[in-house]
Amino acid sequence: MAARRPFVAGNWKMNGLRSAVAEVDAMLAEGVPDGVEVAICPPATLVGPMAAWLADAPVEVGGQDCHAAASGAHTGDIAAEMLADAGASLVILGHSERRQNHGEGSAEIAEKVAAAWRADLRAILCVGETEVERDAGQAVGTVTLQLSQSLPAGATAVNTVIAYEPVWAIGTGRTPTLAEIAEMHQAMRSHLADQLDPAAAGAIRLIYGGSVKPANAAEIFAIDDVDGGLIGGASLRAADFLPIIKAAS
Ligand code: PGA
């Protein structure tokens, strides 16, 4: 994984009540492995509590979406500044469930990324092709276009992590072959070399997400240019999440 520090984030999606403190306690009792940066992105209701539960732990807290504006008449939305105020240091943006279920397009996502930076949050920007796009031979073209359109100028290794998440691999138990993941991550890295300044392009972490489990994490994280993972279902239980974190360390 070159000199880039591995990064593993848990995306809890719309799961988790305050009783989830038990899983967090189990994780902390076991001990979070060194050598890897770890984050949990719980539902918005738990961002504040999670930040308190993890106050003394080497685990960051993130949101799963934010609005582009800092405040205003946007019922049901959350500003990046509010996430930061609640204790978050990062936010997932452009997840395919947001793109599909909420009609978010790349231009809107780019505004959200800029909003995250404005609030000093690191953006975890998600990109990924659908199965139809992959079958049509358009996977790399789709993903690099999403990068061009949803990553604003000014991305650095500090303010941004990019997650490649093939839509058809999310929550399905199916994953691309290791060769397909390697091909995509190489393509993203060389695309970024054109889009960003060279230092940023080489240093930004490119993580993989979509049906990562304890059983497949090590082989995926061993791929060149895969700098960790964005973990959905398997991040909800300490017994699954910890071995995945270990596999990245
Ligand atoms: P999954 O989800 O690990 O449950 O496939 C990943 C994600 O959507 O970030």
mmCIF file of C-alpha atoms and ligand atoms in Angstrom, residues 11 13 95 165 169-171 210-211 230-233, ligand 1:
data_model
loop_
_atom_site.group_PDB
_atom_site.id
_atom_site.type_symbol
_atom_site.label_atom_id
_atom_site.label_comp_id
_atom_site.label_asym_id
_atom_site.label_seq_id
_atom_site.Cartn_x
_atom_site.Cartn_y
_atom_site.Cartn_z
ATOM 1 C CA ASN A 11 -20.871 3.042 7.051
ATOM 2 C CA LYS A 13 -26.350 3.488 6.917
ATOM 3 C CA HIS A 95 -22.852 7.232 -1.906
ATOM 4 C CA GLU A 165 -17.953 1.188 -4.700
ATOM 5 C CA ALA A 169 -21.418 -5.133 -5.110
ATOM 6 C CA ILE A 170 -23.048 -3.117 -2.311
ATOM 7 C CA GLY A 171 -24.890 -5.320 0.152
ATOM 8 C CA GLY A 210 -18.907 -3.322 -1.542
ATOM 9 C CA SER A 211 -19.382 -6.620 0.306
ATOM 10 C CA LEU A 230 -15.581 1.449 3.213
ATOM 11 C CA ILE A 231 -17.517 -1.210 5.063
ATOM 12 C CA GLY A 232 -21.303 -1.384 5.288
ATOM 13 C CA GLY A 233 -22.998 -4.447 6.782
HETATM 14 P P1 PGA B 1 -21.658 -3.294 2.141
HETATM 15 O O1 PGA B 1 -21.854 -1.737 1.886
HETATM 16 O O2 PGA B 1 -20.307 -3.481 2.789
HETATM 17 O O3 PGA B 1 -22.785 -3.686 3.035
HETATM 18 O O4 PGA B 1 -21.716 -3.960 0.791
HETATM 19 C C1 PGA B 1 -20.774 -0.906 1.537
HETATM 20 C C2 PGA B 1 -21.239 0.517 1.382
HETATM 21 O O5 PGA B 1 -22.350 0.750 0.885
HETATM 22 O O6 PGA B 1 -20.507 1.460 1.754
#
